Amino acid sequence: MPPLTLRHHDIKLKVTADDDATLKVYVVVDSTEADAVDLGNGNFGKLISSDKVVNGDVVTYDASAYDDQETQLQFITVATDEAGNTNTSPVYTM
């Protein structure tokens, strides 16, 4: 997929998971960035979802820092069910 040239500030991501799961959505960042969280498999992310996120919610990412630039942004979602089991999504690139 070719890089996006961003002209709008917000990217909206609709997330899905099991009905009993709570989700956290991360933008993939370099491991040296402040607040980077180790998501496993060599991926580090910065949390972009501050409120409780559940199946079907839309999470908005402010991409204004990338306006008028060609870039490829990557996102990862981590789902935790009521029993405390976690599942990490593949990396989604846009």
C-alpha atoms as one frame of an Amber mdcrd trajectory, in Angstrom:
protein
   0.000   0.000   0.000   1.465   3.410  -0.935   2.044   5.965   1.827  -0.808
   8.312   2.675  -0.464  12.035   2.229  -2.364  13.314   5.232  -4.466  16.430
   4.843  -6.880  15.894   7.681  -5.985  15.650  11.328  -8.022  12.681  12.490
  -7.851   9.012  11.594 -10.838   7.004  12.793 -10.346   3.321  13.610 -13.306
   1.023  14.251 -12.210  -1.797  16.539 -13.729  -5.237  16.975 -13.212  -7.984
  19.516 -15.157 -10.450  21.623 -18.096  -8.864  23.411 -16.487  -9.373  26.852
 -13.150  -7.780  25.883 -11.785  -4.347  26.715  -9.406  -2.912  24.121  -6.379
  -0.649  24.116  -5.277   0.868  20.817  -1.658   1.856  20.173   0.156   3.650
  17.367   3.453   1.879  16.633   6.461   4.004  17.597  10.210   3.682  17.980
  11.227   2.054  21.267  13.103   5.193  22.327  10.022   7.446  22.336   8.681
   8.637  25.667   5.781   6.522  26.961   6.556   3.671  24.518   5.061   0.361
  25.684   6.599  -2.998  24.726   3.819  -4.853  22.887   5.897  -7.955  22.153
   7.251  -9.299  18.858   9.593  -6.305  18.628   6.750  -3.780  18.505   6.459
  -0.719  20.701   3.408   1.493  20.864   2.020   4.679  22.315  -1.488   4.389
  23.771  -4.041   6.414  21.792  -7.235   5.217  23.490  -7.614   6.809  26.899
 -11.239   5.829  27.568 -12.685   2.330  27.882 -12.895   0.823  24.384 -15.131
  -2.151  23.568 -16.287  -4.062  20.501 -17.572  -1.734  17.775 -16.186   1.514
  19.205 -14.445   4.084  17.023 -11.076   5.375  18.242  -9.772   8.667  16.836
  -6.060   9.334  16.326  -4.885  12.938  15.915  -2.453  12.728  13.015  -1.878
  16.480  12.696   1.861  15.999  13.232   1.946  14.297   9.814  -0.059  16.843
   7.790   1.111  17.158   4.177   3.673  14.379   4.661   3.772  10.974   3.028
   3.831   8.426   5.807   2.728   4.961   6.779   1.186   4.784  10.229   0.851
   1.464  12.034  -1.631   0.520  14.757  -1.955  -2.425  17.163  -4.879  -3.376
  19.376  -4.578  -5.355  22.607  -7.765  -7.026  23.856  -8.245  -8.247  27.431
 -11.235 -10.427  28.302 -13.007 -10.682  31.665 -10.772 -13.607  32.687  -7.656
 -11.485  32.132  -6.517 -13.225  28.932  -4.910 -10.913  26.379  -4.695 -11.055
  22.618  -2.602  -8.731  20.475  -3.744  -7.967  16.930  -1.494  -7.990  13.912
   0.057  -4.659  12.978  -2.328  -2.656  10.787  -0.625  -0.287   8.346  -2.271
   2.632   6.619
